[in-house]
Amino acid sequence: MFARRTQWPTAVNELTRRVRERRERGEPILDLTESNPTRCAFEYPRDVILTPFLSSENLRYEPLPQGMRSAREAIARYYVERGARVDPDRLVLTASTSEAYTFLFRLLADPGDRVLVPRPSYPLFGFLADLNDVELDAYRLAYDGRWRIDVESVRAALGPRTRAVVLVNPNNPTGSFVKRSEWEQILACCAKQGVVVISDEVFLDYAYAEDAERVGTLLREEGVDVLTFVLGGVSKLLGLPQMKLAWIGVTGPEAMVREALLRLEIIGDTYLSVSTPIARALPQWMRVREGLRGQILGRVRANREYLRQSVERLSGCRYLDAEGGWYAILHLSDVRDDEAFAIELLEHEGVLVHPGYFFDFEGEGCFVLSLLPPPEVFQEGIRRILRRVETR
Ligand SMILES: Cc1ncc(COP(=O)(O)O)c(C=O)c1O
């Protein structure tokens, strides 16, 4: 009765089952997987966010395949601050970055075509690929004190059916930015093979420090001969995942950009998925961007610093250095089974972390922690994790 593409394993894994049981028993959990900023005690400016909804303009509906112009102009102004001159006509609004991926996979790939994604990376790619009848190939991110793209693995994975290379800048969960030299090499491969670049920049504004080696938003690059799609959205930029607004910026050779936009317009017109009140509110929300981002970045930096200092004194326990984003990776050299240790932490210490396999890490021993929880939760969680490590 059902399509093969939705034949996913539905059995609940052991860790999730234990979390449910614990919650049912009313036992507390220090949740270091919490990545929903609206549950992490940030102060949202209520009036600025909610007042725009009361405008009577919201009672009028004008279906626009690329999305409301005032919203696209606000996004273009944001890119000006990041050094990119972006024509609002080259932006397409979507309800989320995940939806943007779907639009692009539909635009670029026939069933069975292939897309390259980083490994490790966040787990949604598998589902997005399945839903769009696309096959994934992985290229490697390697850690040697710093995360790097293994460009050779990009070259090796490119094949005749590859349609796109996804760069996640910075990547989730490694927090590594794409460096200019990596991008230039990847670009050369893509140009040679006629493959497009999709640059997921949802965490771009969450760098812990500056680094001149990094490439910025790819919308800033001019004269590039590879069709490039840049993704951004309010879920990370403003910490408002519930508002459901994201965008695709298109750049590259003129004729290809025009053709891509015409086709994206038809995809957009088919769904018209962006809500009018949300798109209308965006210009006002953008005015409080710095305040929201500042709070989140401040939290993430402070939690990261606490983690770094705490693990320094322990042998067999490493923080894998990241450059930005909302996550931290802890490597425990004695752990042979990620899931078993995550369960041990939950049952004995009441702390929840993501086992690395969730993000497709090579080998065991990696755990992903969200840096968003309030400091008292995060610090207590870390103390308990380290206590557990010491008792092993
Ligand atoms: C790198 C990356 N891109 C995209 C998304 C999805 O964002 P959205 O909420 O806009 O769908 C996530 C979600 O965590 C993410 O980590």
CSV table of C-alpha atoms and ligand atoms in Angstrom, one decimal:
chain,number,residue,atom,x,y,z
A,1,MET,CA,0.0,0.0,0.0
A,2,PHE,CA,2.8,2.4,0.8
A,3,ALA,CA,5.7,3.7,-1.3
A,4,ARG,CA,9.1,2.2,-0.8
A,5,ARG,CA,10.5,5.6,-0.2
A,6,THR,CA,8.7,5.8,3.1
A,7,GLN,CA,9.7,2.3,4.2
A,8,TRP,CA,11.8,3.6,7.2
A,9,PRO,CA,12.5,1.5,10.2
A,10,THR,CA,9.9,2.6,12.7
A,11,ALA,CA,11.1,0.6,15.7
A,12,VAL,CA,12.1,3.0,18.6
A,13,ASN,CA,15.7,2.7,19.5
A,14,GLU,CA,16.7,1.7,23.0
A,15,LEU,CA,17.9,5.1,24.1
A,16,THR,CA,14.6,6.8,23.0
A,17,ARG,CA,12.6,4.1,24.7
A,18,ARG,CA,14.5,4.6,28.0
A,19,VAL,CA,14.0,8.4,27.7
A,20,ARG,CA,10.3,7.9,27.3
A,21,GLU,CA,10.1,5.5,30.2
A,22,ARG,CA,12.0,7.9,32.4
A,23,ARG,CA,9.7,10.7,31.5
A,24,GLU,CA,6.7,8.5,32.2
A,25,ARG,CA,8.1,7.8,35.6
A,26,GLY,CA,8.4,11.5,36.2
A,27,GLU,CA,12.2,11.3,36.6
A,28,PRO,CA,14.1,14.4,35.6
A,29,ILE,CA,16.4,14.5,32.7
A,30,LEU,CA,19.2,17.0,32.1
A,31,ASP,CA,18.7,17.3,28.4
A,32,LEU,CA,21.9,18.2,26.6
A,33,THR,CA,20.4,17.4,23.3
A,34,GLU,CA,18.0,20.4,23.5
A,35,SER,CA,18.5,22.4,20.3
A,36,ASN,CA,15.2,24.2,20.3
A,37,PRO,CA,16.1,27.8,21.3
A,38,THR,CA,12.5,28.6,22.3
A,39,ARG,CA,13.0,26.1,25.2
A,40,CYS,CA,16.3,27.5,26.4
A,41,ALA,CA,15.3,30.6,28.4
A,42,PHE,CA,16.3,33.3,26.0
A,43,GLU,CA,14.5,36.6,26.1
A,44,TYR,CA,12.5,37.2,23.0
A,45,PRO,CA,11.2,40.7,22.5
A,46,ARG,CA,7.6,39.8,22.6
A,47,ASP,CA,6.2,43.0,21.1
A,48,VAL,CA,8.5,43.2,18.2
A,49,ILE,CA,7.9,39.6,17.3
A,50,LEU,CA,4.1,39.4,17.9
A,51,THR,CA,2.7,42.9,17.1
A,52,PRO,CA,3.2,42.6,13.3
A,53,PHE,CA,0.6,39.8,13.3
A,54,LEU,CA,-2.1,42.3,14.2
A,55,SER,CA,-1.7,44.4,11.0
A,56,SER,CA,-4.9,44.3,8.9
A,57,GLU,CA,-2.6,43.9,5.9
A,58,ASN,CA,-2.5,40.3,6.9
A,59,LEU,CA,-6.1,39.9,5.9
A,60,ARG,CA,-5.2,40.2,2.3
A,61,TYR,CA,-3.7,37.4,0.3
A,62,GLU,CA,-1.4,37.9,-2.6
A,63,PRO,CA,0.0,34.6,-3.8
A,64,LEU,CA,3.6,35.2,-4.9
A,65,PRO,CA,5.7,32.3,-6.1
A,66,GLN,CA,9.1,33.7,-4.9
A,67,GLY,CA,7.6,35.1,-1.7
A,68,MET,CA,6.8,38.6,-0.5
A,69,ARG,CA,9.1,41.3,-1.9
A,70,SER,CA,9.5,43.2,1.4
A,71,ALA,CA,10.8,40.1,3.0
A,72,ARG,CA,13.2,39.4,0.2
A,73,GLU,CA,14.4,43.0,0.4
A,74,ALA,CA,15.0,42.6,4.2
A,75,ILE,CA,17.1,39.4,3.4
A,76,ALA,CA,19.0,41.3,0.7
A,77,ARG,CA,19.9,44.0,3.3
A,78,TYR,CA,21.1,41.4,5.7
A,79,TYR,CA,23.5,40.1,3.0
A,80,VAL,CA,24.8,43.6,2.3
A,81,GLU,CA,26.0,43.6,5.9
A,82,ARG,CA,27.8,40.3,5.1
A,83,GLY,CA,29.5,41.9,2.1
A,84,ALA,CA,27.1,40.5,-0.6
A,85,ARG,CA,25.1,42.5,-3.0
A,86,VAL,CA,22.1,40.3,-3.6
A,87,ASP,CA,19.2,41.2,-6.0
A,88,PRO,CA,16.0,40.4,-4.1
A,89,ASP,CA,14.7,38.8,-7.4
A,90,ARG,CA,17.4,36.1,-6.9
A,91,LEU,CA,15.9,35.1,-3.6
A,92,VAL,CA,13.1,32.5,-3.1
A,93,LEU,CA,11.3,32.2,0.2
A,94,THR,CA,10.4,28.8,1.6
A,95,ALA,CA,8.8,27.6,4.9
A,96,SER,CA,12.1,26.1,6.2
A,97,THR,CA,15.6,25.2,5.1
A,98,SER,CA,14.4,21.6,4.9
A,99,GLU,CA,11.8,22.6,2.4
A,100,ALA,CA,14.4,24.5,0.5
A,101,TYR,CA,16.4,21.3,0.2
A,102,THR,CA,13.4,19.6,-1.2
A,103,PHE,CA,12.8,22.3,-3.7
A,104,LEU,CA,16.4,22.1,-4.8
A,105,PHE,CA,16.5,18.3,-5.0
A,106,ARG,CA,13.3,18.4,-7.1
A,107,LEU,CA,14.8,21.1,-9.3
A,108,LEU,CA,18.1,19.3,-9.9
A,109,ALA,CA,17.8,15.6,-9.6
A,110,ASP,CA,15.9,12.8,-11.3
A,111,PRO,CA,15.1,9.7,-9.4
A,112,GLY,CA,18.4,7.9,-8.7
A,113,ASP,CA,20.6,10.9,-9.2
A,114,ARG,CA,23.1,11.6,-6.5
A,115,VAL,CA,24.0,14.4,-4.1
A,116,LEU,CA,27.2,14.7,-2.0
A,117,VAL,CA,26.8,15.6,1.7
A,118,PRO,CA,29.4,15.9,4.4
A,119,ARG,CA,30.0,13.2,7.0
A,120,PRO,CA,29.6,13.6,9.9
A,121,SER,CA,26.5,15.8,9.4
A,122,TYR,CA,23.0,16.2,10.7
A,123,PRO,CA,20.6,13.4,10.3
A,124,LEU,CA,17.9,15.0,8.2
A,125,PHE,CA,19.7,14.5,4.9
A,126,GLY,CA,18.8,10.8,4.7
A,127,PHE,CA,15.1,11.5,5.0
A,128,LEU,CA,15.2,14.5,2.6
A,129,ALA,CA,17.0,12.3,0.1
A,130,ASP,CA,14.5,9.4,0.5
A,131,LEU,CA,11.6,11.7,0.1
A,132,ASN,CA,13.0,13.2,-3.1
A,133,ASP,CA,14.2,9.9,-4.6
A,134,VAL,CA,17.8,11.1,-4.5
A,135,GLU,CA,20.8,8.9,-3.4
A,136,LEU,CA,23.4,10.3,-1.1
A,137,ASP,CA,27.1,10.0,-1.2
A,138,ALA,CA,29.3,11.2,1.7
A,139,TYR,CA,32.5,13.1,1.6
A,140,ARG,CA,34.7,13.1,4.7
A,141,LEU,CA,35.4,15.7,7.3
A,142,ALA,CA,38.6,14.7,9.1
A,143,TYR,CA,39.8,15.9,12.5
A,144,ASP,CA,43.4,16.5,13.3
A,145,GLY,CA,43.0,19.1,16.0
A,146,ARG,CA,40.8,21.0,13.6
A,147,TRP,CA,38.1,19.8,11.2
A,148,ARG,CA,38.9,19.8,7.5
A,149,ILE,CA,37.1,18.8,4.4
A,150,ASP,CA,38.9,15.8,2.8
A,151,VAL,CA,38.8,17.3,-0.7
A,152,GLU,CA,40.1,14.0,-2.1
A,153,SER,CA,37.0,12.3,-0.8
A,154,VAL,CA,34.9,14.9,-2.6
A,155,ARG,CA,36.7,14.1,-5.8
A,156,ALA,CA,36.4,10.4,-5.3
A,157,ALA,CA,32.7,10.6,-4.6
A,158,LEU,CA,31.8,12.6,-7.6
A,159,GLY,CA,30.3,10.4,-10.3
A,160,PRO,CA,28.3,10.6,-13.5
A,161,ARG,CA,25.0,10.9,-11.7
A,162,THR,CA,26.1,13.5,-9.1
A,163,ARG,CA,24.0,16.6,-9.4
A,164,ALA,CA,25.0,18.7,-6.4
A,165,VAL,CA,27.6,19.0,-3.6
A,166,VAL,CA,26.2,20.2,-0.3
A,167,LEU,CA,28.5,22.4,1.8
A,168,VAL,CA,27.3,23.1,5.3
A,169,ASN,CA,29.0,26.3,6.5
A,170,PRO,CA,29.6,25.9,9.4
A,171,ASN,CA,28.7,22.2,9.6
A,172,ASN,CA,26.4,20.7,12.1
A,173,PRO,CA,27.6,19.1,14.4
A,174,THR,CA,31.3,19.6,13.8
A,175,GLY,CA,31.1,23.4,13.8
A,176,SER,CA,33.7,23.7,11.1
A,177,PHE,CA,33.6,26.5,8.5
A,178,VAL,CA,34.5,25.9,4.9
A,179,LYS,CA,37.9,27.4,4.2
A,180,ARG,CA,38.6,29.4,1.0
A,181,SER,CA,41.2,26.8,-0.2
A,182,GLU,CA,38.7,23.9,0.3
A,183,TRP,CA,36.0,25.8,-1.5
A,184,GLU,CA,38.2,26.7,-4.4
A,185,GLN,CA,39.2,23.1,-4.9
A,186,ILE,CA,35.6,21.8,-4.6
A,187,LEU,CA,34.5,24.5,-7.0
A,188,ALA,CA,37.0,23.4,-9.6
A,189,CYS,CA,35.7,19.8,-9.3
A,190,CYS,CA,32.1,21.0,-9.7
A,191,ALA,CA,32.9,23.2,-12.7
A,192,LYS,CA,34.7,20.3,-14.4
A,193,GLN,CA,31.8,17.9,-13.8
A,194,GLY,CA,28.9,20.3,-14.3
A,195,VAL,CA,27.7,19.9,-10.7
A,196,VAL,CA,26.0,22.6,-8.7
A,197,VAL,CA,26.9,23.7,-5.1
A,198,ILE,CA,24.3,24.0,-2.3
A,199,SER,CA,25.7,26.1,0.6
A,200,ASP,CA,23.8,25.6,3.8
A,201,GLU,CA,24.6,28.7,5.8
A,202,VAL,CA,22.0,28.6,8.5
A,203,PHE,CA,24.7,28.8,11.3
A,204,LEU,CA,27.0,31.3,9.5
A,205,ASP,CA,26.4,34.0,12.0
A,206,TYR,CA,27.5,31.8,15.0
A,207,ALA,CA,31.3,32.0,14.7
A,208,TYR,CA,33.2,31.9,18.0
A,209,ALA,CA,36.0,34.0,16.5
A,210,GLU,CA,37.1,35.5,13.2
A,211,ASP,CA,39.3,33.6,10.8
A,212,ALA,CA,40.5,35.1,7.5
A,213,GLU,CA,40.9,31.6,6.0
A,214,ARG,CA,37.1,31.1,5.9
A,215,VAL,CA,34.9,31.7,2.9
A,216,GLY,CA,31.9,33.8,3.8
A,217,THR,CA,28.5,33.6,2.3
A,218,LEU,CA,28.8,32.2,-1.2
A,219,LEU,CA,26.4,34.9,-2.3
A,220,ARG,CA,29.4,37.3,-2.0
A,221,GLU,CA,31.5,35.4,-4.6
A,222,GLU,CA,31.3,37.0,-8.0
A,223,GLY,CA,32.2,35.6,-11.4
A,224,VAL,CA,31.9,32.0,-10.2
A,225,ASP,CA,31.1,29.6,-13.1
A,226,VAL,CA,29.2,27.1,-10.9
A,227,LEU,CA,25.5,27.5,-10.3
A,228,THR,CA,25.3,28.0,-6.5
A,229,PHE,CA,22.3,27.9,-4.1
A,230,VAL,CA,22.7,29.5,-0.7
A,231,LEU,CA,20.3,28.5,2.1
A,232,GLY,CA,19.5,30.6,5.2
A,233,GLY,CA,16.6,30.9,7.6
A,234,VAL,CA,15.1,32.4,10.7
A,235,SER,CA,15.1,29.2,12.7
A,236,LYS,CA,18.8,29.7,13.5
A,237,LEU,CA,19.4,33.4,12.4
A,238,LEU,CA,16.8,34.7,14.8
A,239,GLY,CA,16.3,31.6,17.0
A,240,LEU,CA,12.7,31.4,15.8
A,241,PRO,CA,12.2,27.8,14.4
A,242,GLN,CA,8.5,28.0,15.0
A,243,MET,CA,8.1,30.9,12.5
A,244,LYS,CA,8.9,28.8,9.5
A,245,LEU,CA,10.7,31.1,7.1
A,246,ALA,CA,13.8,30.3,5.1
A,247,TRP,CA,15.2,31.2,1.7
A,248,ILE,CA,17.3,30.2,-1.2
A,249,GLY,CA,19.7,32.7,-2.8
A,250,VAL,CA,20.8,31.8,-6.4
A,251,THR,CA,24.1,32.9,-7.9
A,252,GLY,CA,26.5,31.8,-10.7
A,253,PRO,CA,26.4,32.0,-14.5
A,254,GLU,CA,23.6,34.4,-15.6
A,255,ALA,CA,21.7,32.0,-17.9
A,256,MET,CA,21.7,29.2,-15.4
A,257,VAL,CA,20.6,31.5,-12.6
A,258,ARG,CA,17.7,32.7,-14.8
A,259,GLU,CA,16.6,29.2,-15.7
A,260,ALA,CA,16.9,28.0,-12.1
A,261,LEU,CA,14.7,30.9,-10.9
A,262,LEU,CA,12.1,30.3,-13.5
A,263,ARG,CA,11.8,26.6,-12.5
A,264,LEU,CA,11.9,27.4,-8.7
A,265,GLU,CA,9.1,29.9,-9.3
A,266,ILE,CA,6.9,27.1,-10.6
A,267,ILE,CA,7.9,24.9,-7.7
A,268,GLY,CA,7.1,27.7,-5.3
A,269,ASP,CA,3.9,28.5,-7.0
A,270,THR,CA,2.8,24.9,-6.7
A,271,TYR,CA,3.0,25.0,-2.9
A,272,LEU,CA,2.9,28.7,-1.9
A,273,SER,CA,4.0,27.4,1.5
A,274,VAL,CA,5.2,30.7,3.1
A,275,SER,CA,2.6,32.3,5.4
A,276,THR,CA,1.7,35.9,4.7
A,277,PRO,CA,1.9,37.2,8.3
A,278,ILE,CA,5.3,35.6,8.8
A,279,ALA,CA,6.8,37.0,5.6
A,280,ARG,CA,5.3,40.4,6.3
A,281,ALA,CA,6.8,40.4,9.8
A,282,LEU,CA,10.3,39.6,8.7
A,283,PRO,CA,11.6,43.2,8.1
A,284,GLN,CA,10.7,44.1,11.7
A,285,TRP,CA,12.2,40.9,13.1
A,286,MET,CA,15.4,41.6,11.3
A,287,ARG,CA,15.8,44.7,13.4
A,288,VAL,CA,16.1,42.7,16.6
A,289,ARG,CA,18.5,40.2,14.9
A,290,GLU,CA,21.6,41.3,16.8
A,291,GLY,CA,19.9,41.1,20.1
A,292,LEU,CA,18.7,37.6,19.5
A,293,ARG,CA,21.9,36.3,17.9
A,294,GLY,CA,23.9,38.0,20.7
A,295,GLN,CA,22.1,36.2,23.4
A,296,ILE,CA,22.4,32.8,21.7
A,297,LEU,CA,26.1,33.3,20.7
A,298,GLY,CA,26.9,34.5,24.2
A,299,ARG,CA,25.3,31.4,25.7
A,300,VAL,CA,27.0,29.0,23.3
A,301,ARG,CA,30.4,30.6,23.8
A,302,ALA,CA,30.1,30.5,27.6
A,303,ASN,CA,29.0,26.8,27.6
A,304,ARG,CA,31.7,25.9,25.2
A,305,GLU,CA,34.3,27.5,27.4
A,306,TYR,CA,33.0,25.7,30.5
A,307,LEU,CA,33.2,22.4,28.6
A,308,ARG,CA,36.7,23.1,27.4
A,309,GLN,CA,38.0,23.9,30.8
A,310,SER,CA,36.3,21.0,32.4
A,311,VAL,CA,37.6,18.4,30.1
A,312,GLU,CA,41.2,19.7,30.1
A,313,ARG,CA,42.0,18.0,33.4
A,314,LEU,CA,40.7,14.6,32.3
A,315,SER,CA,42.6,12.0,30.3
A,316,GLY,CA,40.7,10.0,27.7
A,317,CYS,CA,38.3,12.8,27.2
A,318,ARG,CA,38.6,15.5,24.5
A,319,TYR,CA,36.6,18.4,23.3
A,320,LEU,CA,36.9,18.3,19.5
A,321,ASP,CA,37.6,21.9,18.7
A,322,ALA,CA,34.8,23.7,16.8
A,323,GLU,CA,34.8,27.2,15.2
A,324,GLY,CA,31.1,27.9,15.5
A,325,GLY,CA,27.5,26.7,15.6
A,326,TRP,CA,25.3,25.4,18.5
A,327,TYR,CA,27.0,22.0,19.2
A,328,ALA,CA,30.0,20.5,20.9
A,329,ILE,CA,31.5,17.1,20.3
A,330,LEU,CA,33.0,15.2,23.2
A,331,HIS,CA,35.3,12.3,22.4
A,332,LEU,CA,35.7,9.6,25.0
A,333,SER,CA,38.5,7.3,24.0
A,334,ASP,CA,37.5,4.4,26.3
A,335,VAL,CA,34.0,4.1,25.0
A,336,ARG,CA,33.4,1.2,22.6
A,337,ASP,CA,29.7,1.5,22.2
A,338,ASP,CA,28.1,5.0,21.9
A,339,GLU,CA,24.6,3.9,22.5
A,340,ALA,CA,25.4,1.8,25.6
A,341,PHE,CA,27.3,4.8,27.1
A,342,ALA,CA,24.5,7.2,26.3
A,343,ILE,CA,22.1,4.8,28.1
A,344,GLU,CA,24.5,4.5,31.0
A,345,LEU,CA,24.6,8.3,31.3
A,346,LEU,CA,20.8,8.5,31.2
A,347,GLU,CA,20.2,5.7,33.7
A,348,HIS,CA,22.9,6.6,36.2
A,349,GLU,CA,23.3,10.3,35.9
A,350,GLY,CA,20.0,11.4,34.3
A,351,VAL,CA,21.8,13.2,31.5
A,352,LEU,CA,20.8,12.9,27.8
A,353,VAL,CA,23.4,13.3,25.0
A,354,HIS,CA,23.4,12.3,21.4
A,355,PRO,CA,25.5,9.2,20.5
A,356,GLY,CA,27.7,10.0,17.6
A,357,TYR,CA,26.2,7.4,15.2
A,358,PHE,CA,23.2,9.7,15.0
A,359,PHE,CA,25.4,12.1,13.0
A,360,ASP,CA,27.2,9.3,11.2
A,361,PHE,CA,30.6,9.6,12.9
A,362,GLU,CA,33.3,7.2,11.9
A,363,GLY,CA,34.0,5.0,14.8
A,364,GLU,CA,32.8,5.0,18.4
A,365,GLY,CA,33.3,7.4,21.3
A,366,CYS,CA,31.8,10.7,19.9
A,367,PHE,CA,28.9,12.4,21.7
A,368,VAL,CA,27.2,15.5,20.5
A,369,LEU,CA,26.0,18.1,23.1
A,370,SER,CA,23.8,21.1,22.4
A,371,LEU,CA,25.4,24.3,23.7
A,372,LEU,CA,22.0,26.0,24.0
A,373,PRO,CA,20.8,24.9,27.5
A,374,PRO,CA,20.9,27.5,30.3
A,375,PRO,CA,24.4,27.4,32.1
A,376,GLU,CA,23.1,25.8,35.3
A,377,VAL,CA,21.7,22.9,33.3
A,378,PHE,CA,24.7,22.6,31.0
A,379,GLN,CA,27.2,22.8,33.8
A,380,GLU,CA,25.5,20.2,35.9
A,381,GLY,CA,25.1,18.0,32.9
A,382,ILE,CA,28.9,18.2,32.2
A,383,ARG,CA,29.8,17.6,35.8
A,384,ARG,CA,27.8,14.4,35.8
A,385,ILE,CA,29.1,13.2,32.5
A,386,LEU,CA,32.7,13.7,33.7
A,387,ARG,CA,31.9,12.0,37.0
A,388,ARG,CA,30.7,9.0,35.0
A,389,VAL,CA,33.8,9.1,32.8
A,390,GLU,CA,36.0,9.1,35.9
A,391,THR,CA,34.3,6.1,37.5
A,392,ARG,CA,34.8,3.9,34.4
B,1,LIG,C1,22.8,22.6,9.1
B,1,LIG,C2,21.3,22.7,9.1
B,1,LIG,N1,20.6,23.0,8.0
B,1,LIG,C3,19.2,23.1,8.1
B,1,LIG,C4,18.5,22.8,9.2
B,1,LIG,C5,17.0,22.9,9.1
B,1,LIG,O1,16.6,24.2,9.4
B,1,LIG,P1,15.1,24.6,9.3
B,1,LIG,O2,14.5,24.7,10.6
B,1,LIG,O3,15.1,26.0,8.5
B,1,LIG,O4,14.4,23.6,8.4
B,1,LIG,C6,19.2,22.4,10.3
B,1,LIG,C7,18.4,22.0,11.5
B,1,LIG,O5,19.0,21.7,12.6
B,1,LIG,C8,20.6,22.3,10.3
B,1,LIG,O6,21.3,21.9,11.4
